[in-house]
C-alpha positions as a Python dict, from the first residue, in 0.01 Angstrom:
ca = {
    (1, 'M'): (0, 0, 0),
    (2, 'K'): (290, -189, -155),
    (3, 'E'): (473, 135, -230),
    (4, 'K'): (421, 251, 127),
    (5, 'L'): (568, -71, 266),
    (6, 'Q'): (869, -39, 39),
    (7, 'E'): (932, 309, 173),
    (8, 'H'): (961, 159, 520),
    (9, 'A'): (1158, -155, 430),
    (10, 'K'): (1417, -112, 157),
    (11, 'V'): (1691, -361, 65),
    (12, 'M'): (2019, -194, -18),
    (13, 'L'): (2391, -268, -36),
    (14, 'I'): (2548, -55, 236),
    (15, 'P'): (2913, -19, 348),
    (16, 'L'): (3006, -237, 643),
    (17, 'D'): (3205, 44, 805),
    (18, 'E'): (2887, 254, 828),
    (19, 'I'): (2707, -1, 1048),
    (20, 'T'): (2718, 35, 1425),
    (21, 'P'): (2637, -249, 1667),
    (22, 'S'): (2294, -291, 1819),
    (23, 'P'): (2269, -163, 2177),
    (24, 'Y'): (2005, -431, 2233),
    (25, 'Q'): (2227, -727, 2147),
    (26, 'A'): (2156, -1006, 2394),
    (27, 'R'): (2450, -1223, 2295),
    (28, 'T'): (2770, -1135, 2481),
    (29, 'V'): (2996, -1413, 2355),
    (30, 'F'): (3051, -1505, 1990),
    (31, 'D'): (3217, -1833, 1895),
    (32, 'T'): (3505, -1750, 1661),
    (33, 'D'): (3500, -2093, 1500),
    (34, 'E'): (3129, -2064, 1427),
    (35, 'I'): (3180, -1722, 1270),
    (36, 'K'): (3453, -1870, 1047),
    (37, 'K'): (3223, -2153, 938),
    (38, 'L'): (2950, -1902, 857),
    (39, 'A'): (3200, -1696, 655),
    (40, 'V'): (3291, -2003, 448),
    (41, 'S'): (2923, -2076, 389),
    (42, 'I'): (2858, -1717, 275),
    (43, 'L'): (3160, -1733, 46),
    (44, 'Q'): (3032, -2053, -116),
    (45, 'N'): (2658, -1984, -122),
    (46, 'G'): (2621, -1610, -78),
    (47, 'L'): (2436, -1429, 200),
    (48, 'L'): (2095, -1596, 200),
    (49, 'Q'): (1933, -1357, 449),
    (50, 'P'): (2013, -981, 451),
    (51, 'I'): (2084, -816, 782),
    (52, 'S'): (1838, -562, 924),
    (53, 'V'): (1935, -203, 1004),
    (54, 'R'): (1780, 137, 1066),
    (55, 'P'): (1923, 479, 975),
    (56, 'T'): (2063, 700, 1249),
    (57, 'V'): (2073, 1078, 1278),
    (58, 'D'): (2443, 1093, 1186),
    (59, 'G'): (2380, 934, 846),
    (60, 'R'): (2500, 590, 948),
    (61, 'Y'): (2308, 268, 1023),
    (62, 'Q'): (2237, 82, 1343),
    (63, 'L'): (2215, -296, 1334),
    (64, 'I'): (1880, -445, 1426),
    (65, 'A'): (1943, -813, 1355),
    (66, 'G'): (2221, -1018, 1198),
    (67, 'E'): (2528, -971, 1419),
    (68, 'R'): (2680, -1307, 1326),
    (69, 'R'): (2625, -1248, 954),
    (70, 'L'): (2781, -903, 984),
    (71, 'R'): (3086, -1040, 1164),
    (72, 'A'): (3128, -1318, 909),
    (73, 'C'): (3117, -1070, 620),
    (74, 'R'): (3372, -849, 792),
    (75, 'L'): (3594, -1153, 845),
    (76, 'M'): (3580, -1217, 469),
    (77, 'G'): (3682, -858, 397),
    (78, 'M'): (3356, -762, 225),
    (79, 'E'): (3303, -389, 177),
    (80, 'R'): (2923, -389, 135),
    (81, 'I'): (2647, -608, 265),
    (82, 'P'): (2279, -653, 167),
    (83, 'A'): (2061, -498, 435),
    (84, 'I'): (1691, -436, 489),
    (85, 'I'): (1649, -78, 605),
    (86, 'Y'): (1364, -14, 848),
    (87, 'Q'): (1233, 312, 990),
    (88, 'F'): (1178, 189, 1345),
    (89, 'E'): (1167, 368, 1679),
    (90, 'D'): (1384, 249, 1970),
    (91, 'E'): (1119, 22, 2124),
    (92, 'K'): (1040, -157, 1800),
    (93, 'T'): (1411, -191, 1717),
    (94, 'A'): (1489, -338, 2055),
    (95, 'A'): (1201, -584, 2039),
    (96, 'L'): (1298, -706, 1693),
    (97, 'S'): (1663, -741, 1792),
    (98, 'L'): (1581, -942, 2103),
    (99, 'L'): (1326, -1159, 1925),
    (100, 'E'): (1569, -1229, 1644),
    (101, 'N'): (1826, -1346, 1896),
    (102, 'L'): (1575, -1567, 2073),
    (103, 'Q'): (1446, -1727, 1755),
    (104, 'R'): (1750, -1754, 1529),
    (105, 'E'): (2062, -1785, 1746),
    (106, 'Q'): (2175, -2032, 2011),
    (107, 'L'): (2193, -1805, 2313),
    (108, 'N'): (2325, -1949, 2638),
    (109, 'P'): (2066, -1972, 2919),
    (110, 'F'): (2173, -1644, 3079),
    (111, 'E'): (2174, -1446, 2755),
    (112, 'Q'): (1830, -1583, 2682),
    (113, 'A'): (1706, -1489, 3029),
    (114, 'R'): (1833, -1131, 2988),
    (115, 'A'): (1671, -1104, 2647),
    (116, 'L'): (1339, -1219, 2792),
    (117, 'R'): (1367, -976, 3083),
    (118, 'D'): (1444, -689, 2846),
    (119, 'L'): (1146, -779, 2631),
    (120, 'L'): (911, -773, 2929),
    (121, 'N'): (1051, -434, 3026),
    (122, 'L'): (1005, -302, 2672),
    (123, 'W'): (651, -431, 2654),
    (124, 'N'): (586, -316, 3011),
    (125, 'C'): (382, -628, 3075),
    (126, 'T'): (351, -907, 3328),
    (127, 'Q'): (514, -1247, 3289),
    (128, 'E'): (177, -1396, 3203),
    (129, 'A'): (112, -1146, 2923),
    (130, 'G'): (469, -1174, 2798),
    (131, 'A'): (450, -1552, 2789),
    (132, 'R'): (138, -1531, 2572),
    (133, 'R'): (312, -1298, 2327),
    (134, 'L'): (616, -1525, 2314),
    (135, 'G'): (412, -1843, 2279),
    (136, 'M'): (548, -2014, 2588),
    (137, 'A'): (405, -2130, 2919),
    (138, 'Q'): (426, -1879, 3203),
    (139, 'P'): (608, -2126, 3439),
    (140, 'T'): (867, -2183, 3165),
    (141, 'L'): (927, -1811, 3135),
    (142, 'A'): (946, -1772, 3513),
    (143, 'N'): (1203, -2053, 3540),
    (144, 'K'): (1421, -1890, 3275),
    (145, 'L'): (1406, -1552, 3447),
    (146, 'R'): (1503, -1711, 3781),
    (147, 'L'): (1850, -1776, 3638),
    (148, 'L'): (1922, -1405, 3671),
    (149, 'T'): (1932, -1445, 4050),
    (150, 'L'): (2267, -1626, 4019),
    (151, 'T'): (2578, -1414, 4068),
    (152, 'Q'): (2821, -1320, 3792),
    (153, 'E'): (3072, -1570, 3929),
    (154, 'Q'): (2813, -1847, 3918),
    (155, 'E'): (2706, -1749, 3567),
    (156, 'T'): (3068, -1763, 3453),
    (157, 'L'): (3114, -2109, 3603),
    (158, 'C'): (2807, -2234, 3417),
    (159, 'S'): (2893, -2071, 3084),
    (160, 'Q'): (3258, -2170, 3074),
    (161, 'A'): (3178, -2532, 3163),
    (162, 'G'): (2887, -2549, 2918),
    (163, 'L'): (2635, -2631, 3190),
    (164, 'T'): (2271, -2636, 3087),
    (165, 'E'): (1976, -2438, 3214),
    (166, 'R'): (1870, -2739, 3422),
    (167, 'H'): (2212, -2748, 3593),
    (168, 'A'): (2172, -2382, 3688),
    (169, 'R'): (1812, -2424, 3804),
    (170, 'A'): (1911, -2716, 4027),
    (171, 'V'): (2152, -2508, 4237),
    (172, 'L'): (1891, -2234, 4275),
    (173, 'R'): (1731, -2458, 4537),
    (174, 'L'): (2027, -2390, 4767),
    (175, 'P'): (1963, -2107, 5015),
    (176, 'T'): (2282, -1898, 4997),
    (177, 'P'): (2518, -1770, 4725),
    (178, 'E'): (2811, -1938, 4900),
    (179, 'T'): (2658, -2286, 4890),
    (180, 'R'): (2550, -2236, 4529),
    (181, 'T'): (2903, -2144, 4422),
    (182, 'K'): (3055, -2441, 4607),
    (183, 'A'): (2800, -2678, 4455),
    (184, 'L'): (2863, -2546, 4103),
    (185, 'Q'): (3238, -2587, 4150),
    (186, 'V'): (3184, -2952, 4245),
    (187, 'V'): (2958, -3001, 3942),
    (188, 'V'): (3220, -2852, 3710),
    (189, 'D'): (3517, -3036, 3863),
    (190, 'R'): (3340, -3374, 3859),
    (191, 'H'): (3162, -3323, 3526),
    (192, 'Y'): (2822, -3398, 3679),
    (193, 'N'): (2519, -3442, 3457),
    (194, 'V'): (2183, -3290, 3553),
    (195, 'L'): (2069, -3589, 3760),
    (196, 'Q'): (2395, -3599, 3955),
    (197, 'T'): (2369, -3225, 4014),
    (198, 'E'): (2017, -3259, 4151),
    (199, 'E'): (2130, -3541, 4380),
    (200, 'L'): (2422, -3328, 4505),
    (201, 'V'): (2186, -3041, 4584),
    (202, 'Q'): (1953, -3278, 4771),
    (203, 'R'): (2241, -3412, 4981),
    (204, 'I'): (2346, -3058, 5071),
    (205, 'L'): (1991, -2966, 5169),
    (206, 'E'): (1950, -3276, 5384),
    (207, 'G'): (2282, -3209, 5554),
    (208, 'R'): (2169, -2859, 5647),
    (209, 'K'): (1849, -2975, 5812),
    (210, 'K'): (1846, -2958, 6190),
    (211, 'P'): (1813, -3291, 6366),
    (212, 'K'): (1455, -3365, 6437),
    (213, 'R'): (1350, -3312, 6796),
    (214, 'R'): (1199, -3612, 6962),
    (215, 'M'): (829, -3558, 6995),
    (216, 'M'): (703, -3539, 7352),
    (217, 'V'): (363, -3670, 7446),
    (218, 'R'): (98, -3406, 7484),
    (219, 'D'): (93, -3433, 7863),
    (220, 'V'): (342, -3655, 8047),
    (221, 'R'): (150, -3594, 8367),
    (222, 'I'): (-96, -3863, 8261),
    (223, 'F'): (179, -4125, 8279),
    (224, 'V'): (331, -3982, 8597),
    (225, 'N'): (-6, -3993, 8772),
    (226, 'T'): (-56, -4352, 8654),
    (227, 'I'): (269, -4456, 8824),
    (228, 'N'): (177, -4270, 9143),
    (229, 'R'): (-168, -4430, 9155),
    (230, 'A'): (-16, -4775, 9112),
    (231, 'V'): (225, -4718, 9400),
    (232, 'Q'): (-56, -4581, 9620),
    (233, 'M'): (-274, -4883, 9545),
    (234, 'M'): (7, -5117, 9651),
    (235, 'T'): (74, -4930, 9976),
    (236, 'A'): (-299, -4915, 10051),
    (237, 'S'): (-311, -5293, 10009),
    (238, 'G'): (-29, -5338, 10260),
    (239, 'I'): (259, -5373, 10015),
    (240, 'P'): (537, -5136, 10125),
    (241, 'A'): (626, -5019, 9775),
    (242, 'T'): (829, -4705, 9738),
    (243, 'A'): (889, -4471, 9449),
    (244, 'E'): (1170, -4221, 9387),
    (245, 'K'): (1142, -3956, 9121),
    (246, 'T'): (1429, -3771, 8954),
    (247, 'E'): (1359, -3493, 8708),
    (248, 'D'): (1562, -3252, 8493),
    (249, 'D'): (1508, -3055, 8173),
    (250, 'S'): (1526, -3359, 7946),
    (251, 'F'): (1363, -3646, 8134),
    (252, 'I'): (1168, -3774, 8437),
    (253, 'E'): (1303, -4089, 8599),
    (254, 'Y'): (1107, -4312, 8839),
    (255, 'V'): (1253, -4594, 9049),
    (256, 'V'): (980, -4811, 9203),
    (257, 'R'): (1080, -5073, 9464),
    (258, 'I'): (838, -5356, 9544),
    (259, 'P'): (946, -5610, 9813),
    (260, 'T'): (934, -5970, 9698),
    (261, 'H'): (1010, -6167, 10023),
    (262, 'A'): (723, -6285, 10242),
    (263, 'A'): (897, -6159, 10555),
    (264, 'E'): (874, -5811, 10427),
    (265, 'M'): (501, -5841, 10358),
    (266, 'P'): (250, -5765, 10639),
    (267, 'Q'): (44, -6072, 10729),
    (268, 'Q'): (-333, -6054, 10744),
    (269, 'K'): (-536, -6221, 11023),
    (270, 'Q'): (-709, -6534, 10912),
    (271, 'G'): (-1083, -6500, 10870),
    (272, 'T'): (-1069, -6126, 10850),
    (273, 'K'): (-1123, -5930, 10544),
    (274, 'S'): (-870, -5681, 10435),
    (275, 'K'): (-976, -5328, 10454),
    (276, 'E'): (-1105, -5171, 10139),
    (277, 'P'): (-814, -4983, 9983),
    (278, 'K'): (-852, -4616, 9994),
    (279, 'K'): (-917, -4445, 9669),
    (280, 'P'): (-590, -4287, 9557),
    (281, 'T'): (-580, -3919, 9542),
    (282, 'K'): (-444, -3727, 9250),
    (283, 'L'): (-98, -3588, 9284),
    (284, 'S'): (-48, -3222, 9238),
    (285, 'E'): (329, -3225, 9230),
    (286, 'L'): (341, -3177, 8850),
}
């Protein structure tokens, strides 16, 4: 069994100029200063971890994992590099390359999101199944993948300014690409932290809300009929009250006039009872 494993994973010194880049590399930007620091470390301590490659049909090697180590060794002018040689198919190579990036290198949020998306595609599985294989919560995976809905311009703004995943997720609450870009530009120009970014997004959302419409009562006719009955009761009792109604699309206005001088009030004969007021009838004008 040991011999069989060695046939599939050999460590050899291979020429650097025979190694081609991995087509599954998730990282798109490499920090030159970090590569220089790694080169100094390799020069002082040696290469502690070999790179991983697989042979190709043209007799060369394709990198599986170790892009930064390979670049550092090239920077130092090394001719050969220790490498573990695997006999892997495309799917296995891609998965290992992406996983190595996720676990060993500091990818920016967007590189990480693309690596996760590519893994799910390779595994041909749901987010839930992929999250289990990656050892993360499904909502965490979903939030990371949501970053890919930002445009290239927005991604560039975030990456160049060193904004975090939480910065990017905050602007995803905004409804249009235009408002997201404007918000990110404000965040970058004013050097907002995550909390300030979330507050900015909230202010934008509140500003976009339509003014609340004043709630109308379920049936204004109840109140209109109450006014009419009151006026009818006064006139039936001999009080010459009048009411004028004005109505448009936004309101109903009533002006009720009740005389207050005795001369304007009809006098009743002494010793006689006033007639029983007639029961008001319901109005049908509304």
